mmCIF file of C-alpha atoms in Angstrom:
data_model
loop_
_atom_site.group_PDB
_atom_site.id
_atom_site.type_symbol
_atom_site.label_atom_id
_atom_site.label_comp_id
_atom_site.label_asym_id
_atom_site.label_seq_id
_atom_site.Cartn_x
_atom_site.Cartn_y
_atom_site.Cartn_z
ATOM 1 C CA MET A 14 41.705 -40.028 11.235
ATOM 2 C CA ASN A 15 43.308 -38.262 14.121
ATOM 3 C CA SER A 16 40.954 -36.471 16.435
ATOM 4 C CA THR A 17 42.639 -33.756 18.344
ATOM 5 C CA LYS A 18 41.614 -31.999 21.516
ATOM 6 C CA ASN A 19 40.368 -28.989 19.507
ATOM 7 C CA ASP A 20 38.203 -31.234 17.332
ATOM 8 C CA LEU A 21 36.514 -32.716 20.361
ATOM 9 C CA LEU A 22 36.093 -29.302 21.970
ATOM 10 C CA PHE A 23 34.640 -27.936 18.734
ATOM 11 C CA TRP A 24 31.957 -30.619 18.544
ATOM 12 C CA LEU A 25 31.179 -30.244 22.235
ATOM 13 C CA ALA A 26 30.802 -26.478 21.781
ATOM 14 C CA ILE A 27 28.529 -27.025 18.769
ATOM 15 C CA LEU A 28 26.324 -29.402 20.772
ATOM 16 C CA PHE A 29 26.149 -26.982 23.696
ATOM 17 C CA ALA A 30 25.356 -24.058 21.354
ATOM 18 C CA LEU A 31 22.562 -26.024 19.676
ATOM 19 C CA TRP A 32 21.131 -26.973 23.070
ATOM 20 C CA PHE A 33 21.248 -23.310 24.065
ATOM 21 C CA MET A 34 19.503 -22.304 20.845
ATOM 22 C CA ALA A 35 16.794 -24.941 21.258
ATOM 23 C CA GLY A 36 16.230 -24.513 24.988
ATOM 24 C CA GLY A 37 16.669 -20.772 25.200
ATOM 25 C CA ILE A 38 13.225 -20.079 23.772
ATOM 26 C CA PHE A 39 11.352 -21.800 26.612
ATOM 27 C CA TRP A 40 10.851 -19.258 29.376
ATOM 28 C CA VAL A 41 8.187 -21.307 31.165
ATOM 29 C CA TYR A 42 9.241 -21.591 34.807
ATOM 30 C CA TRP A 43 12.597 -20.038 33.899
ATOM 31 C CA PHE A 44 13.635 -23.144 31.943
ATOM 32 C CA ALA A 45 15.886 -21.085 29.680
ATOM 33 C CA LEU A 46 17.771 -19.457 32.521
ATOM 34 C CA ILE A 47 18.343 -22.696 34.416
ATOM 35 C CA PHE A 48 18.782 -25.293 31.670
ATOM 36 C CA ALA A 49 19.874 -23.420 28.532
ATOM 37 C CA TYR A 50 21.998 -20.413 29.468
ATOM 38 C CA PRO A 51 24.671 -22.394 31.367
ATOM 39 C CA PHE A 52 25.234 -24.438 28.200
ATOM 40 C CA GLY A 53 25.487 -21.245 26.171
ATOM 41 C CA ILE A 54 28.086 -19.866 28.560
ATOM 42 C CA ALA A 55 30.023 -23.156 28.451
ATOM 43 C CA SER A 56 29.940 -23.128 24.656
ATOM 44 C CA LEU A 57 31.227 -19.550 24.628
ATOM 45 C CA ALA A 58 34.047 -20.482 27.025
ATOM 46 C CA ILE A 59 35.049 -23.438 24.837
ATOM 47 C CA TRP A 60 34.967 -21.241 21.738
ATOM 48 C CA LEU A 61 37.204 -18.672 23.435
ATOM 49 C CA CYS A 62 39.736 -21.452 24.052
ATOM 50 C CA ILE A 63 39.753 -22.902 20.524
ATOM 51 C CA ARG A 64 39.154 -19.827 18.356
ATOM 52 C CA LYS A 65 42.853 -19.201 17.781
ATOM 53 C CA ASP A 66 43.628 -22.527 16.106
ATOM 54 C CA GLY A 67 43.127 -20.890 12.697
ATOM 55 C CA ARG A 68 40.284 -23.074 11.410
ATOM 56 C CA LYS A 69 37.366 -21.474 9.590
ATOM 57 C CA ARG A 70 34.865 -23.855 11.147
ATOM 58 C CA ASN A 71 35.150 -21.989 14.455
ATOM 59 C CA LYS A 72 32.997 -19.190 13.015
ATOM 60 C CA ALA A 73 29.918 -21.417 13.340
ATOM 61 C CA ILE A 74 29.879 -21.384 17.140
ATOM 62 C CA PRO A 75 29.397 -17.623 17.700
ATOM 63 C CA ILE A 76 26.829 -17.511 14.882
ATOM 64 C CA ILE A 77 24.759 -20.209 16.586
ATOM 65 C CA LEU A 78 25.160 -18.509 19.967
ATOM 66 C CA ILE A 79 24.081 -15.112 18.629
ATOM 67 C CA ALA A 80 21.070 -16.671 16.886
ATOM 68 C CA GLY A 81 20.145 -18.480 20.093
ATOM 69 C CA LEU A 82 20.442 -15.307 22.150
ATOM 70 C CA LEU A 83 18.294 -13.345 19.710
ATOM 71 C CA LEU A 84 15.660 -16.089 19.673
ATOM 72 C CA SER A 85 15.684 -16.299 23.439
ATOM 73 C CA LEU A 86 15.314 -12.573 23.946
ATOM 74 C CA SER A 87 12.621 -12.359 21.277
ATOM 75 C CA MET A 88 10.587 -14.931 23.213
ATOM 76 C CA LEU A 89 11.159 -13.172 26.538
ATOM 77 C CA LEU A 90 10.235 -9.684 25.345
ATOM 78 C CA PRO A 91 6.497 -10.358 24.752
ATOM 79 C CA MET A 92 6.237 -11.956 28.185
ATOM 80 C CA ILE A 93 7.631 -8.805 29.815
ATOM 81 C CA VAL A 94 5.585 -6.378 27.717
ATOM 82 C CA ASN A 95 2.250 -8.158 28.276
ATOM 83 C CA ARG A 96 2.454 -8.040 32.066
#
């Protein structure tokens, strides 16, 4: 099986997006901002590079990133409101 550059970038973007989704909900000591959001931005940048290769699998990356962002903001909102 030939692994191309886009295949490797796809899996790296998926891993980064999953890390963003998992770490983005922890706002204790700004963990999400320091340790999760840079991975989300990197995953978005990788997706912007590989999205034009015409493969349907590339739709998974923005879905994971949007879900991670919504989860992250939903965890941050109660912290802001309860102050």
